[in-house]
């Protein structure tokens, strides 16, 4: 059976890079920056005070100086501070001409219109123009995911709009006669199509724009027709109907819809029955139906693909070594991905496996910090051994 590594490589070799588009910085969170963002102005833009205090000349300190004015933030003082004098200044206010040093209020003793100031080093509590970012600096690299810090920095440099990889339009199609919409009380033998909600959320987290195409029953012609219609999107995700059951039609439907199959079945647990193929430039992921398998297969294959389509430089989650106090046993053959919470023990991360690891047990994903990976060829992990874990965002 195909290894996870080989399956990942096949996906990556086949996903296209989408064109870029401009978006408002207000809508750019989680999107992938298309080109390096260069500073067109310095930060800070002008020399200013890092403290609420008194602006003066270091050469006049220590001393008792007359206070000759006040500089609030947003109100530059153009008049120079005369030698032997001080002005009150607030954090973020431009340093007035003549002053070279700030003494913070806490170190000063004000007495009417005079102030006693201790000795200070030239330039104390002064933020120099350009000390954070110089004109021409690349502040955010191409392919970076726009997080809070990147958005703040780009905004500080006047970026009202940013060019990002187009959000992949992802079609989500659920299969199964048993599925009903969340708003419908399930009848006998029916369950809610819950995986559609996990998939839509995970797509959004990956910067993509999901559309739920609804549910299709376990019938070949209907599945083929729904799949064919879904191929107008940038990527397609189906759930269920992809294993070897009597009513699993996704694989045959992929063929009928003209999707060229790149693989079916990956040596992993959960998530073995997983089909991937392309029609033209459109990747199609036939994810397994069990909800935990769906989520893990998305994590391992779909999320990296959606990020790559947007031009992300980094598509994999970070990994870390974790201690497995309980050890683990399994037959050789498939890699296991175990849901775990992580606790710190000094410098080490300790994985506490969720007691219910069944692929249909969605409750194991709640509070799950990491997927502990037990390699395909491993049979026994000794108690206390260190293994690799994929770090998920805190859930
Ligand atoms: P399948 O792969 O179609 O045989 O489905 C495997 C298991 O996952 C069955 O118990 C299905 O009822 C369940 N399942 C399939 N699709 C979904 C879904 N969209 N939401 C929740 N459970 C599902
Ligand atoms: Mg099914």
Tab-separated table of C-alpha atoms and ligand atoms in Angstrom:
chain	number	residue	atom	x	y	z
A	1	UNK	CA	0.000	0.000	0.000
A	2	UNK	CA	1.131	3.545	-0.722
A	3	UNK	CA	2.965	5.280	2.142
A	4	UNK	CA	1.757	8.612	3.540
A	5	UNK	CA	4.969	10.254	2.310
A	6	UNK	CA	4.545	8.936	-1.235
A	7	UNK	CA	0.852	9.844	-1.283
A	8	UNK	CA	1.691	13.398	-0.117
A	9	UNK	CA	4.298	13.710	-2.841
A	10	UNK	CA	1.774	12.612	-5.473
A	11	UNK	CA	-0.747	15.194	-4.277
A	12	UNK	CA	1.834	17.974	-4.285
A	13	UNK	CA	3.059	17.098	-7.740
A	14	UNK	CA	-0.458	17.494	-9.110
A	15	UNK	CA	-1.959	20.558	-7.444
A	16	UNK	CA	-1.922	23.736	-9.531
A	17	UNK	CA	-0.850	27.186	-8.393
A	18	UNK	CA	-3.841	29.546	-8.581
A	19	UNK	CA	-3.580	33.131	-9.834
A	20	UNK	CA	-3.325	35.970	-7.323
A	21	UNK	CA	-5.923	38.565	-6.385
A	22	UNK	CA	-5.996	41.814	-4.411
A	23	UNK	CA	-7.920	41.802	-1.126
A	24	UNK	CA	-8.582	44.410	1.519
A	25	UNK	CA	-6.251	44.026	4.474
A	26	UNK	CA	-9.360	43.618	6.613
A	27	UNK	CA	-10.137	40.378	4.775
A	28	UNK	CA	-6.571	39.082	4.403
A	29	UNK	CA	-6.159	37.041	7.599
A	30	UNK	CA	-4.891	33.541	6.834
A	31	UNK	CA	-4.275	34.327	3.161
A	32	UNK	CA	-0.924	33.830	1.439
A	33	UNK	CA	1.072	36.891	0.406
A	34	UNK	CA	1.919	36.775	-3.317
A	35	UNK	CA	5.007	39.003	-3.442
A	36	UNK	CA	7.510	40.198	-0.827
A	37	UNK	CA	6.198	43.208	1.063
A	38	UNK	CA	8.843	45.946	1.012
A	39	UNK	CA	8.739	48.920	3.325
A	40	UNK	CA	8.116	52.164	1.430
A	41	UNK	CA	8.550	54.155	4.642
A	42	UNK	CA	10.555	53.711	7.812
A	43	UNK	CA	9.164	52.484	11.133
A	44	UNK	CA	8.914	54.327	13.351
A	45	UNK	CA	8.247	57.041	10.745
A	46	UNK	CA	9.935	59.688	12.910
A	47	UNK	CA	11.952	59.767	16.113
A	48	UNK	CA	9.616	59.683	19.112
A	49	UNK	CA	9.302	59.079	22.808
A	50	UNK	CA	9.046	55.526	24.192
A	51	UNK	CA	7.720	56.801	27.540
A	52	UNK	CA	5.491	59.346	29.178
A	53	UNK	CA	8.049	61.733	30.676
A	54	UNK	CA	10.228	64.785	30.078
A	55	UNK	CA	12.137	65.503	26.870
A	56	UNK	CA	15.396	67.374	27.450
A	57	UNK	CA	19.123	67.354	26.657
A	58	UNK	CA	21.294	64.726	28.354
A	59	UNK	CA	24.002	67.391	28.759
A	60	UNK	CA	21.705	69.326	31.141
A	61	UNK	CA	21.279	66.337	33.508
A	62	UNK	CA	21.151	65.909	36.433
A	63	UNK	CA	19.425	69.203	37.141
A	64	UNK	CA	16.355	71.197	37.993
A	65	UNK	CA	14.866	72.481	34.749
A	66	UNK	CA	11.928	74.734	33.839
A	67	UNK	CA	9.078	72.914	32.078
A	68	UNK	CA	8.315	74.976	28.970
A	69	UNK	CA	5.560	72.984	27.230
A	70	UNK	CA	3.830	69.702	26.515
A	71	UNK	CA	3.914	67.358	23.490
A	72	UNK	CA	0.942	64.976	23.326
A	73	UNK	CA	0.883	62.115	20.767
A	74	UNK	CA	-0.306	63.374	17.389
A	75	UNK	CA	0.780	66.987	18.043
A	76	UNK	CA	4.378	67.602	16.979
A	77	UNK	CA	6.172	70.565	18.557
A	78	UNK	CA	8.067	72.525	15.937
A	79	UNK	CA	9.615	75.008	18.334
A	80	UNK	CA	12.997	73.767	19.654
A	81	UNK	CA	13.352	72.947	23.344
A	82	UNK	CA	15.785	75.598	24.605
A	83	UNK	CA	19.022	74.486	26.283
A	84	UNK	CA	18.529	74.018	30.027
A	85	UNK	CA	14.792	73.366	29.717
A	86	UNK	CA	12.421	70.377	29.498
A	87	UNK	CA	8.974	69.656	27.997
A	88	UNK	CA	6.421	67.099	29.081
A	89	UNK	CA	6.093	64.437	26.367
A	90	UNK	CA	3.740	61.477	25.931
A	91	UNK	CA	4.509	58.028	24.506
A	92	UNK	CA	4.514	58.101	20.709
A	93	UNK	CA	4.838	61.896	20.452
A	94	UNK	CA	7.552	63.140	18.061
A	95	UNK	CA	10.762	64.123	19.831
A	96	UNK	CA	10.879	67.942	19.592
A	97	UNK	CA	13.904	69.619	18.013
A	98	UNK	CA	16.628	70.343	20.562
A	99	UNK	CA	15.744	67.415	22.840
A	100	UNK	CA	17.809	64.218	22.701
A	101	UNK	CA	16.776	62.243	25.798
A	102	UNK	CA	13.642	61.278	27.728
A	103	UNK	CA	13.378	60.913	31.500
A	104	UNK	CA	10.249	59.027	32.468
A	105	UNK	CA	7.749	60.546	34.874
A	106	UNK	CA	8.504	57.874	37.477
A	107	UNK	CA	12.138	59.104	37.717
A	108	UNK	CA	11.286	62.819	37.817
A	109	UNK	CA	10.176	65.033	40.685
A	110	UNK	CA	7.913	67.785	39.338
A	111	UNK	CA	7.445	70.921	41.424
A	112	UNK	CA	5.102	73.522	39.878
A	113	UNK	CA	6.603	74.615	36.554
A	114	UNK	CA	9.990	73.097	37.359
A	115	UNK	CA	11.210	69.512	37.448
A	116	UNK	CA	14.150	67.759	39.088
A	117	UNK	CA	15.650	65.184	36.741
A	118	UNK	CA	18.351	62.585	37.472
A	119	UNK	CA	21.328	61.871	35.211
A	120	UNK	CA	20.422	59.936	32.053
A	121	UNK	CA	22.233	58.409	29.113
A	122	UNK	CA	22.037	60.326	25.840
A	123	UNK	CA	19.101	58.921	23.842
A	124	UNK	CA	17.407	57.155	26.764
A	125	UNK	CA	13.803	56.145	25.952
A	126	UNK	CA	14.060	57.638	22.470
A	127	UNK	CA	12.799	55.510	19.555
A	128	UNK	CA	14.796	56.406	16.445
A	129	UNK	CA	13.134	56.748	13.036
A	130	UNK	CA	13.676	53.512	11.093
A	131	UNK	CA	15.027	51.489	14.035
A	132	UNK	CA	12.293	48.873	13.572
A	133	UNK	CA	12.028	48.831	9.762
A	134	UNK	CA	14.188	50.656	7.203
A	135	UNK	CA	12.914	51.747	3.770
A	136	UNK	CA	13.376	48.832	1.366
A	137	UNK	CA	13.345	46.104	4.044
A	138	UNK	CA	11.295	43.018	3.180
A	139	UNK	CA	8.993	42.845	6.199
A	140	UNK	CA	6.868	39.888	5.081
A	141	UNK	CA	8.175	37.313	2.602
A	142	UNK	CA	6.311	36.006	-0.441
A	143	UNK	CA	4.445	32.832	0.450
A	144	UNK	CA	3.930	33.874	4.078
A	145	UNK	CA	0.606	33.278	5.747
A	146	UNK	CA	-0.848	36.581	6.874
A	147	UNK	CA	-1.219	36.381	10.620
A	148	UNK	CA	-1.927	39.116	13.133
A	149	UNK	CA	1.672	40.353	13.227
A	150	UNK	CA	2.050	40.438	9.434
A	151	UNK	CA	-1.249	42.288	9.042
A	152	UNK	CA	-0.230	44.878	11.651
A	153	UNK	CA	3.145	45.450	10.027
A	154	UNK	CA	1.721	45.768	6.524
A	155	UNK	CA	-0.975	48.128	7.829
A	156	UNK	CA	1.684	50.215	9.614
A	157	UNK	CA	3.349	50.600	6.217
A	158	UNK	CA	0.136	51.771	4.574
A	159	UNK	CA	-0.938	48.516	2.909
A	160	UNK	CA	-4.707	48.918	2.619
A	161	UNK	CA	-4.804	46.167	0.024
A	162	UNK	CA	-2.579	43.113	-0.389
A	163	UNK	CA	-2.024	40.762	-3.305
A	164	UNK	CA	-2.615	37.178	-2.195
A	165	UNK	CA	-3.044	33.755	-3.754
A	166	UNK	CA	-6.660	33.353	-4.815
A	167	UNK	CA	-8.704	31.507	-2.214
A	168	UNK	CA	-9.332	28.060	-3.703
A	169	UNK	CA	-13.057	27.578	-4.281
A	170	UNK	CA	-13.654	24.166	-2.777
A	171	UNK	CA	-16.735	22.034	-3.418
A	172	UNK	CA	-17.778	19.773	-0.553
A	173	UNK	CA	-19.962	16.815	-1.519
A	174	UNK	CA	-21.093	14.289	1.064
A	175	UNK	CA	-22.173	10.802	0.056
A	176	UNK	CA	-24.424	8.395	1.906
A	177	UNK	CA	-28.097	7.370	1.955
A	178	UNK	CA	-28.039	7.789	5.735
A	179	UNK	CA	-27.131	11.476	5.773
A	180	UNK	CA	-29.484	14.337	6.566
A	181	UNK	CA	-28.972	18.055	6.884
A	182	UNK	CA	-28.166	19.438	10.333
A	183	UNK	CA	-31.588	21.090	10.594
A	184	UNK	CA	-33.462	17.827	9.908
A	185	UNK	CA	-34.217	15.520	12.853
A	186	UNK	CA	-32.704	12.179	11.776
A	187	UNK	CA	-35.213	9.403	11.080
A	188	UNK	CA	-34.522	5.686	11.634
A	189	UNK	CA	-31.023	4.801	10.424
A	190	UNK	CA	-30.176	8.400	9.607
A	191	UNK	CA	-27.367	10.621	10.939
A	192	UNK	CA	-26.504	14.257	10.433
A	193	UNK	CA	-23.928	15.068	7.776
A	194	UNK	CA	-21.524	16.398	10.386
A	195	UNK	CA	-18.324	16.002	8.390
A	196	UNK	CA	-19.414	18.746	5.995
A	197	UNK	CA	-19.118	21.160	8.891
A	198	UNK	CA	-15.637	19.979	9.850
A	199	UNK	CA	-14.543	20.225	6.224
A	200	UNK	CA	-15.951	23.705	5.693
A	201	UNK	CA	-14.239	24.920	8.870
A	202	UNK	CA	-10.910	23.338	7.952
A	203	UNK	CA	-11.115	24.815	4.432
A	204	UNK	CA	-11.621	28.286	5.891
A	205	UNK	CA	-8.721	27.781	8.302
A	206	UNK	CA	-6.566	26.965	5.277
A	207	UNK	CA	-7.576	30.196	3.514
A	208	UNK	CA	-9.977	28.477	1.103
A	209	UNK	CA	-13.601	29.298	0.253
A	210	UNK	CA	-15.803	26.223	0.721
A	211	UNK	CA	-19.197	25.620	-0.878
A	212	UNK	CA	-21.370	22.821	0.431
A	213	UNK	CA	-22.972	21.054	-2.505
A	214	UNK	CA	-25.093	18.928	-0.209
A	215	UNK	CA	-25.543	15.193	-0.017
A	216	UNK	CA	-25.813	12.561	-2.683
A	217	UNK	CA	-27.222	9.068	-2.060
A	218	UNK	CA	-25.341	5.823	-2.573
A	219	UNK	CA	-26.180	5.539	-6.227
A	220	UNK	CA	-23.613	5.534	-9.028
A	221	UNK	CA	-25.344	7.725	-11.615
A	222	UNK	CA	-26.264	10.395	-9.085
A	223	UNK	CA	-22.760	10.348	-7.584
A	224	UNK	CA	-21.161	10.673	-11.027
A	225	UNK	CA	-23.473	13.553	-11.950
A	226	UNK	CA	-22.828	15.398	-8.673
A	227	UNK	CA	-19.084	14.892	-9.015
A	228	UNK	CA	-19.102	16.121	-12.605
A	229	UNK	CA	-20.948	19.270	-11.543
A	230	UNK	CA	-18.444	19.820	-8.723
A	231	UNK	CA	-15.517	19.861	-11.159
A	232	UNK	CA	-16.185	23.524	-11.948
A	233	UNK	CA	-14.590	24.415	-8.611
A	234	UNK	CA	-10.854	24.773	-7.958
A	235	UNK	CA	-10.857	21.627	-5.823
A	236	UNK	CA	-13.382	18.970	-4.845
A	237	UNK	CA	-13.727	17.082	-1.592
A	238	UNK	CA	-16.103	14.149	-1.222
A	239	UNK	CA	-16.743	12.190	1.952
A	240	UNK	CA	-17.679	8.563	2.313
A	241	UNK	CA	-18.441	5.918	-0.254
A	242	UNK	CA	-14.799	5.398	-1.095
A	243	UNK	CA	-14.028	2.063	0.562
A	244	UNK	CA	-14.903	-1.404	-0.639
A	245	UNK	CA	-18.513	-1.595	0.587
A	246	UNK	CA	-21.331	-2.820	-1.658
A	247	UNK	CA	-22.667	0.723	-1.959
A	248	UNK	CA	-19.408	2.661	-2.257
A	249	UNK	CA	-19.498	4.358	-5.644
A	250	UNK	CA	-17.040	7.229	-5.398
A	251	UNK	CA	-14.132	5.469	-7.123
A	252	UNK	CA	-16.240	4.382	-10.087
A	253	UNK	CA	-17.867	7.817	-10.186
A	254	UNK	CA	-14.439	9.484	-10.320
A	255	UNK	CA	-13.685	7.401	-13.373
A	256	UNK	CA	-17.064	8.243	-14.901
A	257	UNK	CA	-16.467	11.962	-14.314
A	258	UNK	CA	-13.144	11.783	-16.155
A	259	UNK	CA	-10.974	12.135	-13.048
A	260	UNK	CA	-7.586	10.509	-13.464
A	261	UNK	CA	-6.928	8.514	-10.289
A	262	UNK	CA	-3.463	9.117	-8.748
A	263	UNK	CA	-3.994	6.740	-5.840
A	264	UNK	CA	-6.554	4.883	-3.771
A	265	UNK	CA	-5.781	3.630	-0.257
A	266	UNK	CA	-2.915	4.915	1.841
A	267	UNK	CA	-1.056	2.934	4.505
A	268	UNK	CA	-2.447	4.897	7.411
A	269	UNK	CA	-4.926	4.539	10.249
A	270	UNK	CA	-7.366	6.132	10.421
A	271	UNK	CA	-8.010	7.150	6.839
A	272	UNK	CA	-6.930	4.219	4.674
A	273	UNK	CA	-9.697	4.400	2.059
A	274	UNK	CA	-8.733	7.655	0.436
A	275	UNK	CA	-8.807	8.407	-3.253
A	276	UNK	CA	-7.037	11.250	-5.006
A	277	UNK	CA	-7.106	12.256	-8.631
A	278	UNK	CA	-7.220	15.210	-11.001
A	279	UNK	CA	-9.284	16.265	-13.930
A	280	UNK	CA	-7.326	18.881	-15.828
A	281	UNK	CA	-6.026	21.179	-13.094
A	282	UNK	CA	-8.753	20.293	-10.589
A	283	UNK	CA	-7.697	18.083	-7.695
A	284	UNK	CA	-10.353	15.751	-6.307
A	285	UNK	CA	-10.037	14.260	-2.819
A	286	UNK	CA	-12.266	11.286	-2.062
A	287	UNK	CA	-12.033	11.294	1.731
A	288	UNK	CA	-13.181	8.395	3.882
A	289	UNK	CA	-16.557	8.646	5.586
A	290	UNK	CA	-15.678	8.021	9.210
A	291	UNK	CA	-15.525	11.519	10.661
A	292	UNK	CA	-12.120	11.231	12.343
A	293	UNK	CA	-10.671	9.676	9.178
A	294	UNK	CA	-12.116	12.594	7.216
A	295	UNK	CA	-10.443	15.140	9.472
A	296	UNK	CA	-7.075	13.395	9.554
A	297	UNK	CA	-7.032	12.796	5.805
A	298	UNK	CA	-7.829	16.485	5.329
A	299	UNK	CA	-4.985	17.457	7.672
A	300	UNK	CA	-2.449	15.267	5.909
A	301	UNK	CA	-3.393	15.797	2.268
A	302	UNK	CA	-5.989	18.497	1.623
A	303	UNK	CA	-4.722	21.281	3.862
A	304	UNK	CA	-1.189	21.214	2.379
A	305	UNK	CA	-2.689	21.106	-1.123
A	306	UNK	CA	-4.961	24.117	-0.512
A	307	UNK	CA	-2.052	26.095	0.926
A	308	UNK	CA	0.203	25.136	-2.003
A	309	UNK	CA	-2.510	26.265	-4.440
A	310	UNK	CA	-2.293	29.699	-2.812
A	311	UNK	CA	1.511	29.787	-3.087
A	312	UNK	CA	2.331	29.116	0.572
A	313	UNK	CA	6.029	28.652	1.311
A	314	UNK	CA	5.219	26.392	4.263
A	315	UNK	CA	2.402	23.875	3.873
A	316	UNK	CA	3.115	21.378	6.643
A	317	UNK	CA	2.198	21.739	10.274
A	318	UNK	CA	5.150	21.888	12.629
A	319	UNK	CA	6.283	18.632	14.200
A	320	UNK	CA	7.832	18.053	17.592
A	321	UNK	CA	9.253	15.098	19.500
A	322	UNK	CA	6.896	13.988	22.264
A	323	UNK	CA	7.195	11.422	25.010
A	324	UNK	CA	4.659	8.580	24.941
A	325	UNK	CA	4.444	7.400	28.574
A	326	UNK	CA	2.036	4.556	27.829
A	327	UNK	CA	3.921	3.175	24.830
A	328	UNK	CA	1.943	1.690	21.938
A	329	UNK	CA	1.532	-1.590	20.096
A	330	UNK	CA	0.253	-2.183	16.600
A	331	UNK	CA	0.870	-4.492	13.664
A	332	UNK	CA	3.418	-3.334	11.082
A	333	UNK	CA	1.968	-2.018	7.819
A	334	UNK	CA	0.128	1.244	8.397
A	335	UNK	CA	1.178	4.504	10.060
A	336	UNK	CA	-1.092	5.331	12.984
A	337	UNK	CA	-2.122	8.894	13.791
A	338	UNK	CA	-3.216	9.085	17.421
A	339	UNK	CA	-5.165	11.930	18.943
A	340	UNK	CA	-3.384	13.344	21.960
A	341	UNK	CA	-3.260	16.181	24.409
A	342	UNK	CA	0.182	17.551	25.156
A	343	UNK	CA	1.396	18.459	28.614
A	344	UNK	CA	4.725	20.057	29.457
A	345	UNK	CA	7.125	18.234	31.707
A	346	UNK	CA	10.074	20.600	32.052
A	347	UNK	CA	11.544	20.902	28.560
A	348	UNK	CA	9.687	17.842	27.257
A	349	UNK	CA	6.238	17.506	25.746
A	350	UNK	CA	4.311	14.524	27.009
A	351	UNK	CA	1.520	13.060	24.878
A	352	UNK	CA	-1.589	11.845	26.661
A	353	UNK	CA	-3.507	9.692	24.178
A	354	UNK	CA	-7.231	10.071	24.035
A	355	UNK	CA	-8.738	6.853	25.435
A	356	UNK	CA	-11.079	6.486	22.461
A	357	UNK	CA	-9.104	6.249	19.228
A	358	UNK	CA	-11.858	4.831	17.001
A	359	UNK	CA	-12.122	6.480	13.594
A	360	UNK	CA	-15.808	7.239	14.138
A	361	UNK	CA	-15.263	8.824	17.560
A	362	UNK	CA	-15.295	12.509	16.902
A	363	UNK	CA	-15.134	13.281	20.632
A	364	UNK	CA	-11.451	12.297	20.493
A	365	UNK	CA	-10.746	15.404	18.405
A	366	UNK	CA	-12.018	17.784	21.069
A	367	UNK	CA	-9.094	19.336	22.884
A	368	UNK	CA	-6.714	17.435	20.616
A	369	UNK	CA	-3.374	19.251	20.461
A	370	UNK	CA	-1.484	16.851	18.286
A	371	UNK	CA	-1.516	13.798	16.077
A	372	UNK	CA	1.117	11.392	17.352
A	373	UNK	CA	2.597	9.519	14.410
A	374	UNK	CA	3.582	5.888	14.859
A	375	UNK	CA	5.507	4.913	11.704
A	376	UNK	CA	4.119	2.228	9.390
A	377	UNK	CA	6.882	-0.279	10.088
A	378	UNK	CA	6.812	0.142	13.877
A	379	UNK	CA	5.195	-2.630	15.932
A	380	UNK	CA	5.952	-1.635	19.496
A	381	UNK	CA	6.779	1.729	21.004
A	382	UNK	CA	8.282	1.224	24.466
A	383	UNK	CA	6.682	3.149	27.348
A	384	UNK	CA	8.466	6.483	27.739
A	385	UNK	CA	9.893	6.443	24.201
A	386	UNK	CA	10.001	9.626	22.135
A	387	UNK	CA	7.972	9.777	18.930
A	388	UNK	CA	7.064	12.493	16.412
A	389	UNK	CA	3.837	14.457	16.649
A	390	UNK	CA	2.110	16.830	14.251
A	391	UNK	CA	1.167	19.938	16.204
A	392	UNK	CA	-2.357	21.116	15.488
A	393	UNK	CA	-3.540	24.599	16.284
A	394	UNK	CA	-4.997	24.713	19.807
A	395	UNK	CA	-8.573	23.611	19.500
B	1	LIG	P1	-18.543	5.136	4.345
B	1	LIG	O1	-17.103	5.356	4.105
B	1	LIG	O2	-19.430	5.838	3.373
B	1	LIG	O3	-18.844	3.676	4.449
B	1	LIG	O4	-18.854	5.754	5.752
B	1	LIG	C1	-18.202	5.294	6.903
B	1	LIG	C2	-18.907	5.750	8.145
B	1	LIG	O5	-18.875	7.157	8.213
B	1	LIG	C3	-20.372	5.396	8.200
B	1	LIG	O6	-20.685	5.079	9.534
B	1	LIG	C4	-21.075	6.660	7.757
B	1	LIG	O7	-22.373	6.758	8.245
B	1	LIG	C5	-20.177	7.708	8.351
B	1	LIG	N1	-20.252	8.934	7.541
B	1	LIG	C6	-20.063	9.006	6.215
B	1	LIG	N2	-20.193	10.263	5.781
B	1	LIG	C7	-20.435	11.016	6.877
B	1	LIG	C8	-20.647	12.412	7.076
B	1	LIG	N3	-20.632	13.258	6.045
B	1	LIG	N4	-20.887	12.844	8.330
B	1	LIG	C9	-20.897	11.975	9.359
B	1	LIG	N5	-20.686	10.653	9.235
B	1	LIG	C10	-20.462	10.170	8.003
B	2	LIG	MG1	-21.333	5.686	2.844
